[in-house]
Short mmCIF file of C-alpha atoms in Angstrom, two decimals:
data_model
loop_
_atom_site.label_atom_id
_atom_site.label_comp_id
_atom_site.label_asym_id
_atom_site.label_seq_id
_atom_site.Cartn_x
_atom_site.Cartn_y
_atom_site.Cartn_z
CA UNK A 30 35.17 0.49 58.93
CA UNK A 31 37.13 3.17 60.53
CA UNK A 32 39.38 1.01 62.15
CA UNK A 33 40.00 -1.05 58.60
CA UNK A 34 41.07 2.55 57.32
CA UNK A 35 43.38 3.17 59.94
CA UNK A 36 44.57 0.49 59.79
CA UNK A 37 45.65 0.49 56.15
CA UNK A 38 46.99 4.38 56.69
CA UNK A 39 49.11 3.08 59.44
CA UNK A 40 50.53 0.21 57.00
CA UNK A 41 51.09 2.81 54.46
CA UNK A 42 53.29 5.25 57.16
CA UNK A 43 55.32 1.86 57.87
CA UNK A 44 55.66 1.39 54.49
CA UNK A 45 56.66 5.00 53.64
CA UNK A 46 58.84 5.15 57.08
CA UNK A 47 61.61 2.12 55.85
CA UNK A 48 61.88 3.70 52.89
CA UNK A 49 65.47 5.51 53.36
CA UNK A 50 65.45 8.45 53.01
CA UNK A 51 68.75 9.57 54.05
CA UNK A 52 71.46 9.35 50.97
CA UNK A 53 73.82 7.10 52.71
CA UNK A 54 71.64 4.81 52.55
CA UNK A 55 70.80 4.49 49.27
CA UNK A 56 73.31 2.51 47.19
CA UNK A 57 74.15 4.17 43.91
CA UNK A 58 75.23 2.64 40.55
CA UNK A 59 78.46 3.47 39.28
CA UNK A 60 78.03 2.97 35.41
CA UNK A 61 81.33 3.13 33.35
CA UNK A 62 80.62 4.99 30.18
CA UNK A 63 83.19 3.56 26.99
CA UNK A 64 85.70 6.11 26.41
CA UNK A 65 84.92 8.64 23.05
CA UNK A 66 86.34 7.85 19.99
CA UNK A 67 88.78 10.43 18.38
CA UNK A 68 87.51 10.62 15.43
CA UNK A 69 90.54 11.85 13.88
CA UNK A 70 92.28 8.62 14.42
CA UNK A 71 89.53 6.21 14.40
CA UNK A 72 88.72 6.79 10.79
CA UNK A 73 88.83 3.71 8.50
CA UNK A 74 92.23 3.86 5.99
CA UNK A 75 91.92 5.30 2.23
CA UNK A 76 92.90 4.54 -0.45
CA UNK A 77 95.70 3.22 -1.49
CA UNK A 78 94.87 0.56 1.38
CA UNK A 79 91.11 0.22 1.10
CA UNK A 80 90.54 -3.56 0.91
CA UNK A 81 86.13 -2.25 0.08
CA UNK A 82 87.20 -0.98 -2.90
CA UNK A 83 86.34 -3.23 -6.49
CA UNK A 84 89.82 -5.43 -7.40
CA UNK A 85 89.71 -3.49 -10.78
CA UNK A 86 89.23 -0.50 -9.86
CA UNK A 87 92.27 2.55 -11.05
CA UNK A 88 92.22 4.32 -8.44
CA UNK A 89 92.39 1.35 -5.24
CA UNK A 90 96.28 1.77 -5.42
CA UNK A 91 96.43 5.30 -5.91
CA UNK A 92 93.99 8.08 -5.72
CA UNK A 93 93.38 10.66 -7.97
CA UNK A 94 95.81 13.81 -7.63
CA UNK A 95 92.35 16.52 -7.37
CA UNK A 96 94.68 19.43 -7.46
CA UNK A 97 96.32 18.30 -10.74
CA UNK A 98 92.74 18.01 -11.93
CA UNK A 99 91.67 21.19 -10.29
CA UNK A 100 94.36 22.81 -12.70
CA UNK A 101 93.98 21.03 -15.47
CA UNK A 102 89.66 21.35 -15.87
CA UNK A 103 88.47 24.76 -14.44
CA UNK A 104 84.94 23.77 -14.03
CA UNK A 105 86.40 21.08 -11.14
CA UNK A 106 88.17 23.80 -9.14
CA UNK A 107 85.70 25.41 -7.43
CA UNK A 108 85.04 21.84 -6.10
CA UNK A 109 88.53 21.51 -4.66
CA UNK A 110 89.16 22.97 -1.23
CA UNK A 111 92.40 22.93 0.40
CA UNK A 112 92.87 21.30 4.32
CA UNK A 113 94.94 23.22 7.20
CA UNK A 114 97.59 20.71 5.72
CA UNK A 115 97.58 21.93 2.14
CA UNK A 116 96.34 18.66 1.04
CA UNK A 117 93.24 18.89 -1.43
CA UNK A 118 89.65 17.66 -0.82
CA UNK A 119 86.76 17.15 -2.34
CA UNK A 120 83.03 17.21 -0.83
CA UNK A 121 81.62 13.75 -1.68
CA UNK A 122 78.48 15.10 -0.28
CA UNK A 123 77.88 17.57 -2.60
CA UNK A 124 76.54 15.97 -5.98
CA UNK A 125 77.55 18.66 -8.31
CA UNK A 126 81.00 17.77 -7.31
CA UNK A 127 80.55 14.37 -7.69
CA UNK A 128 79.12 14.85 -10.55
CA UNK A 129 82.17 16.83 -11.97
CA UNK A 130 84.71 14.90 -10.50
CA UNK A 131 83.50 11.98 -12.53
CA UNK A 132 83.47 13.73 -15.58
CA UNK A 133 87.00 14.76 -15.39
CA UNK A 134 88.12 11.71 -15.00
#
């Protein structure tokens, strides 16, 4: 029996010995990771040119002006925020203000 157990330790240090060990040896994957969108640039178009939008709907060609209606319903305004650009914007995530914007228009 003693000898079957050597045996099978001496297989194992064989075993464990061709394993390389040194890092030159081991081949490494090189995995090429897809460049990061810009998110800036990669966003889909808005209107005027959004072909998801219904055929009849008045505001596919052009969208609505929210500062004008910022000025001309006070209970919208505090919905309206203005961009580094000056351009106005409204937080579709926030129901109240979708809520509001719909009932100005």
């Amino acid at each position: 029996m003693e000898d079957n157990t050597d045996s099978k330790k001496r297989k194992v240090e064989e075993e464990a010995s061709s394993i390389p060990t040194n890092n030159n040896n081991i081949k490494t994957l090189k995995i090429k990771h897809p460049k990061p969108k810009n998110v800036a640039t990669d966003k889909p178009s808005r209107a005027p040119n959004n072909s998801l939008m219904h055929p009849q709907n008045p505001f596919k060609e052009t969208p609505p002006n929210f500062a004008q209606l910022a000025e001309k319903y006070p209970s919208f305004k505090p919905y309206v925020k203005f961009n580094s650009h000056g351009n106005p914007k409204v937080d579709f995530t926030n129901p109240d203000a979708v809520r509001e914007l719909t009932t100005v228009i």
